[in-house]
Coordinates of C-alpha atoms and ligand atoms in Angstrom, one line a residue:
M1 CA -109.9 57.4 12.5
A2 CA -107.8 58.8 15.3
D3 CA -107.1 55.2 16.5
V4 CA -106.1 54.1 13.0
A5 CA -103.8 57.2 12.7
A6 CA -102.2 56.3 16.1
L7 CA -101.8 52.7 15.0
G8 CA -100.1 54.0 11.8
R9 CA -97.7 56.1 13.9
V10 CA -96.8 53.1 16.1
T11 CA -96.2 50.9 13.1
R12 CA -93.9 53.5 11.5
R13 CA -92.1 53.9 14.8
R14 CA -91.6 50.1 15.0
F15 CA -90.4 50.0 11.5
L16 CA -87.8 52.6 12.2
G17 CA -86.8 50.7 15.4
W18 CA -86.3 47.5 13.4
W19 CA -84.4 49.4 10.7
M20 CA -82.1 51.0 13.3
A21 CA -81.6 47.6 15.0
G22 CA -80.7 46.0 11.7
L23 CA -78.3 48.8 10.8
L24 CA -76.6 48.6 14.2
T25 CA -76.3 44.8 14.0
A26 CA -74.8 45.0 10.5
T27 CA -72.4 47.6 11.6
A28 CA -71.3 45.6 14.7
V29 CA -70.8 42.4 12.6
T30 CA -68.8 44.3 10.0
V31 CA -66.5 45.8 12.7
L32 CA -66.3 42.7 14.9
A33 CA -65.9 39.9 12.4
P34 CA -62.3 40.9 11.3
V35 CA -61.3 41.3 14.9
L36 CA -62.7 37.8 15.8
V37 CA -60.9 36.2 12.8
F38 CA -57.7 37.9 13.9
L39 CA -58.0 36.7 17.4
W40 CA -59.1 33.1 16.5
P41 CA -57.7 32.4 13.0
A42 CA -58.8 29.2 11.3
P43 CA -56.0 26.6 11.1
A44 CA -54.2 26.7 7.8
K45 CA -55.4 24.0 5.4
G46 CA -53.2 20.9 5.4
Q47 CA -51.5 21.7 8.7
K48 CA -50.6 18.4 10.3
K49 CA -48.4 17.2 13.2
G50 CA -46.3 14.0 12.8
P51 CA -42.9 12.7 12.2
L52 CA -40.9 14.4 9.5
S53 CA -38.4 12.3 7.5
V54 CA -34.9 13.9 7.2
T55 CA -32.0 12.6 5.2
L56 CA -28.6 13.3 6.8
D57 CA -25.4 14.3 5.0
T58 CA -23.5 12.0 7.3
P59 CA -25.2 8.7 8.2
I60 CA -25.5 8.2 12.0
D61 CA -23.3 5.1 11.9
Q62 CA -20.5 7.1 10.3
L63 CA -20.7 10.0 12.7
Q64 CA -17.5 10.3 14.7
D65 CA -17.5 10.9 18.4
G66 CA -17.4 14.7 19.0
D67 CA -18.9 15.4 15.5
A68 CA -22.3 16.8 14.5
V69 CA -24.3 17.0 11.3
K70 CA -26.8 19.8 10.6
F71 CA -30.1 19.2 9.0
N72 CA -33.0 21.4 7.9
A73 CA -36.8 21.0 8.1
P74 CA -38.4 19.9 4.8
T75 CA -39.5 22.8 2.6
S76 CA -41.8 21.0 0.2
P77 CA -44.3 21.4 1.7
D78 CA -43.0 23.9 4.4
S79 CA -42.5 22.1 7.7
A80 CA -40.9 22.7 11.1
F81 CA -39.7 20.6 14.0
I82 CA -41.3 20.8 17.4
M83 CA -39.1 21.3 20.4
A84 CA -39.4 18.7 23.1
D85 CA -38.2 20.9 25.9
G86 CA -36.6 24.3 26.3
G87 CA -35.9 27.4 28.4
G88 CA -34.9 31.0 27.9
D89 CA -36.2 32.0 24.4
N90 CA -37.2 28.3 23.7
A91 CA -40.0 26.3 25.1
A92 CA -41.5 22.8 24.6
G93 CA -43.8 23.1 21.6
D94 CA -41.9 25.9 19.9
L95 CA -40.9 25.4 16.3
A96 CA -37.4 24.9 14.9
F97 CA -36.4 25.0 11.3
G98 CA -33.2 23.1 11.7
G99 CA -31.2 20.9 14.1
F100 CA -28.1 18.9 14.7
V101 CA -27.5 15.2 15.2
V102 CA -24.6 15.0 17.6
K103 CA -22.5 12.2 18.9
D104 CA -21.0 12.9 22.3
G105 CA -19.4 10.3 24.5
G106 CA -20.8 7.5 22.2
K107 CA -24.3 8.8 22.7
V108 CA -26.3 10.2 19.8
D109 CA -28.7 13.1 20.5
V110 CA -30.7 15.6 18.4
L111 CA -30.7 19.3 19.3
A112 CA -32.7 22.2 17.9
I113 CA -30.7 24.9 16.1
N114 CA -32.2 27.8 18.0
C115 CA -30.0 29.6 20.6
S116 CA -31.8 29.7 24.0
H117 CA -30.8 33.4 24.4
L118 CA -32.8 35.1 21.6
G119 CA -33.3 32.4 19.0
C120 CA -30.5 32.9 16.5
S121 CA -29.2 29.8 14.7
V122 CA -26.2 28.2 16.3
A123 CA -23.3 26.8 14.2
F124 CA -21.3 23.7 14.9
N125 CA -17.6 24.5 15.7
K126 CA -15.8 21.3 14.9
A127 CA -12.4 22.5 16.1
A128 CA -13.7 23.5 19.5
Q129 CA -16.4 20.8 19.6
S130 CA -19.1 23.3 20.6
F131 CA -22.2 25.0 19.2
D132 CA -21.5 28.8 18.8
C133 CA -24.1 31.5 18.4
P134 CA -23.1 34.3 16.0
C135 CA -25.4 36.9 17.5
H136 CA -24.2 37.6 21.0
G137 CA -21.4 35.0 21.5
S138 CA -23.2 32.2 23.5
R139 CA -21.5 28.8 23.2
F140 CA -22.8 25.4 24.1
H141 CA -21.2 22.0 24.9
L142 CA -22.0 19.1 22.5
D143 CA -24.7 17.9 24.9
G144 CA -26.4 21.3 24.6
T145 CA -25.5 22.7 28.0
V146 CA -24.2 26.2 28.3
L147 CA -20.4 26.7 27.9
H148 CA -20.6 30.5 27.7
G149 CA -23.4 33.0 28.1
P150 CA -25.4 35.2 27.7
A151 CA -27.6 32.1 26.9
P152 CA -29.1 31.2 30.3
V153 CA -30.1 27.6 29.6
P154 CA -29.2 24.6 27.3
L155 CA -30.3 24.1 23.7
S156 CA -33.7 22.3 23.2
H157 CA -33.9 18.7 22.2
L158 CA -35.9 17.3 19.3
T159 CA -37.8 14.0 19.7
W160 CA -36.5 11.6 17.0
K161 CA -35.9 8.0 16.0
Q162 CA -33.8 6.4 13.3
G163 CA -35.5 5.8 10.0
D164 CA -35.2 2.8 7.7
N165 CA -31.5 3.3 7.3
P166 CA -28.7 5.2 9.1
S167 CA -29.0 8.1 6.7
T168 CA -32.6 8.9 7.7
I169 CA -34.1 10.0 10.9
Q170 CA -37.8 10.8 11.8
V171 CA -38.2 14.0 13.9
D172 CA -41.4 15.1 15.5
G173 CA -42.7 18.2 13.6
I174 CA -45.5 19.8 11.8
V175 CA -46.4 20.3 8.1
L176 CA -47.2 24.0 8.0
G177 CA -49.0 23.7 4.7
F178 CA -48.0 27.0 3.1
Ligands
LIG201 S1 -29.2 34.8 20.3 FE1 -27.5 33.6 20.7 S2 -26.3 34.7 22.0 FE2 -28.0 36.0 21.7

């Protein structure tokens, strides 16, 4: 009988051990799961990289030398352009929600709208033929190089090609899907 009683105590002890282990595991999963989801979030549904089609207010073949035309990323669904290069606050792979097609010295180029200082949106200054930042006064030449600081480096480029007609361009970007 003493052996059976001892066996019963061991079984009870084991049961309590398993119960405690289960409780600790459940607690750890409950605490850790949200942290892991925060650190490694699942990609948003429908997110897809690829060329984004943009319609220009001024077709490329009507753009005068020294002129620029602004465009925005499509919003239905929400999308963004992907910078091809960068420095300062910008970097290759960063997102831009607008840009400029600019004609300078007969050459057409496409620049991201983000100031390389702290990322404000630059505006085209037609009279001065420059891109000016309203935040801290940086100014850029038409080719994106710095005309006046505090911006330390040029504007970023966007990778693009002409679409089916002069009013349309295809710009590398991503459909954000929200
Ligand atoms: S963000 Fe453009 S000058 Fe500071």
